[in-house]
Amino acid sequence: MIIMSKLTIYHIPVCPFCQRLEILLSLKGLRNDVNFQVIDITQPRPAWLLEKTRGTTALPVLETADGHIIKESLVIMEYLEARFPERPVAQRDPYRRAVESMLTRMEGEFCMYGYQYLMNQDSGKRNALKEGMLAHHARLNDFLLEHAPSGPFLFEAFGWAEAVYTPFFMRFWFLEYYEDFQLPDEAKYARVREWRDACIAHPAAQQVTKEEVIKLYYDYAKGAGNGALLPGRRRSSLALEPDWRTRPWPPKNKYEHSATDEELGL
Amino acid sequence: MIIMSKLTIYHIPVCPFCQRLEILLSLKGLRNDVNFQVIDITQPRPAWLLEKTRGTTALPVLETADGHIIKESLVIMEYLEARFPERPVAQRDPYRRAVESMLTRMEGEFCMYGYQYLMNQDSGKRNALKEGMLAHHARLNDFLLEHAPSGPFLFEAFGWAEAVYTPFFMRFWFLEYYEDFQLPDEAKYARVREWRDACIAHPAAQQVTKEEVIKLYYDYAKGAGNGALLPGRRRSSLALEPDWRTRPWPPKNKYEHSATDEELGL
């Protein structure tokens, strides 16, 4: 067993960027060898954490055994891959690695678009946002058809690109619930659908459930990100307590109704 | 000598993302072993190139000996580094590599901001843009002070982060010329200034000159990017001909005057 008890990751359990690290470590068989320390996103960051990060509030952050701080999920993934190379997740062949890096480069816009779509409060923009989301999926579909037509994954097994994207595919359950977004059953989305479904089903990626995502992201659906409080509310839906399992399912009609703390079981 | 005569990079000579690859290859002593093929940004992309890139117009693009296409300058850099590891440019130690990756992650906003500042046409926004640019430099200064207080480079020698940033430091000569932007002689910019100056002076990074940048980017300064034509003009300042050396220096007063082709020596 590798001694890495002093490696610490400060994380928010439902954060997709944090889940990437859990997936990567699971694939390497090292999930339980890293100290994951939960940070409550609904509270101001503690002073000791801000001191470590020199003011950065974004998570995850990794702290090495000798107190070095590494920020940015993709950078932390690379660090873990380089430091624990025994069960490689990234491709080793330079061209294959370039292919998964090209796909990884597309994650930023995909993520940002999905969150922007969820946070939209203008029902007049729903159709345009839906079309844009479909276009993002069509681009991923095209990429996969070019580089991995036979599927389901980009290469032989669930790997680097899957660790990067699966947390978004799971978060985007919130679009199904709050926006009735569905990938149409059309050929131009068939390959990305196959990929998405295989990603979501993988045993290394079961850190969150649909129910958890939908309950915790209610405030995002109402336009309040990162634990911000909505008018008239005392608690954020992203609060760690009460446990999401004890809360009722939130109302779906985000454009017509604003739920109270009580309705949300907070 | 490595046989790589069939490695081709399609590039625009004054493009900062393309220059990164030239710098990296120069550091590896391989600049002349790659076939650099110039693409004229002021003309529509040729059909044969669009076929190779499946419609992507952004450059640079690398074509491997067996016809594979790799896009995105940072991905191409990683590919070249992995394929030709003999004279490493990236850090090998995982933590040091993470440090240069964190700095590299800050390049996107820095670049975008500099171009947005150059392309601004509203003189009322100049002060705010200048302040924002200073804030970007202050962030880089802070990062360098944390990780490399003694300088001039991030590590012992001009390396990966320098290959990523130097093309922007050189392009941002256009801000000195068209916006009178200068880094103030203050302590909070001293470390980034030292870094910038050492980057610009490095022998591996002499692919462009200040004169070339300022002449070719005139149309950007007037708000027209990527070879687009301004009203009343027949040629873009980014045209390959006439050679920039034969052209006069463009007028600096971008907010008061629009130069003609004749004034620009086009």
PDB file of C-alpha atoms in Angstrom, chain B residues 14-15 19 22 49 61 80 83 93 123 128 130 137 143 152 154 161 198 208 210 212-213 221 235 247 266:
ATOM      1  CA  VAL B  14       2.325  36.181 -36.501  1.00  0.00           C
ATOM      2  CA  CYS B  15      -0.154  34.038 -34.526  1.00  0.00           C
ATOM      3  CA  GLN B  19       4.800  30.843 -32.102  1.00  0.00           C
ATOM      4  CA  GLU B  22       8.264  27.315 -32.796  1.00  0.00           C
ATOM      5  CA  LEU B  49      -7.153  22.113 -45.075  1.00  0.00           C
ATOM      6  CA  VAL B  61      -2.881  22.365 -36.571  1.00  0.00           C
ATOM      7  CA  LEU B  80       5.685  17.263 -29.205  1.00  0.00           C
ATOM      8  CA  ARG B  83       7.077  12.390 -28.740  1.00  0.00           C
ATOM      9  CA  ASP B  93       8.736  16.359 -11.078  1.00  0.00           C
ATOM     10  CA  SER B 123     -12.389  55.556 -25.877  1.00  0.00           C
ATOM     11  CA  ALA B 128     -11.215  50.506 -17.232  1.00  0.00           C
ATOM     12  CA  LYS B 130      -6.080  49.541 -18.617  1.00  0.00           C
ATOM     13  CA  HIS B 137      -0.288  41.511 -14.455  1.00  0.00           C
ATOM     14  CA  PHE B 143       1.951  33.835  -8.663  1.00  0.00           C
ATOM     15  CA  PRO B 152      13.828  35.580 -13.666  1.00  0.00           C
ATOM     16  CA  LEU B 154       9.532  30.149 -13.155  1.00  0.00           C
ATOM     17  CA  ALA B 161       5.343  28.427 -19.003  1.00  0.00           C
ATOM     18  CA  ALA B 198      13.616  37.850 -19.661  1.00  0.00           C
ATOM     19  CA  VAL B 208       8.638  38.004 -34.432  1.00  0.00           C
ATOM     20  CA  LYS B 210       7.876  44.584 -32.398  1.00  0.00           C
ATOM     21  CA  GLU B 212       6.041  43.211 -37.367  1.00  0.00           C
ATOM     22  CA  VAL B 213       3.477  42.866 -34.588  1.00  0.00           C
ATOM     23  CA  ALA B 221      -6.536  47.775 -33.182  1.00  0.00           C
ATOM     24  CA  ARG B 235      -6.536  44.508 -47.971  1.00  0.00           C
ATOM     25  CA  ARG B 247       5.304  49.241 -45.023  1.00  0.00           C
ATOM     26  CA  LEU B 266      -0.842  47.737 -48.474  1.00  0.00           C
TER      27      LEU B 266
END
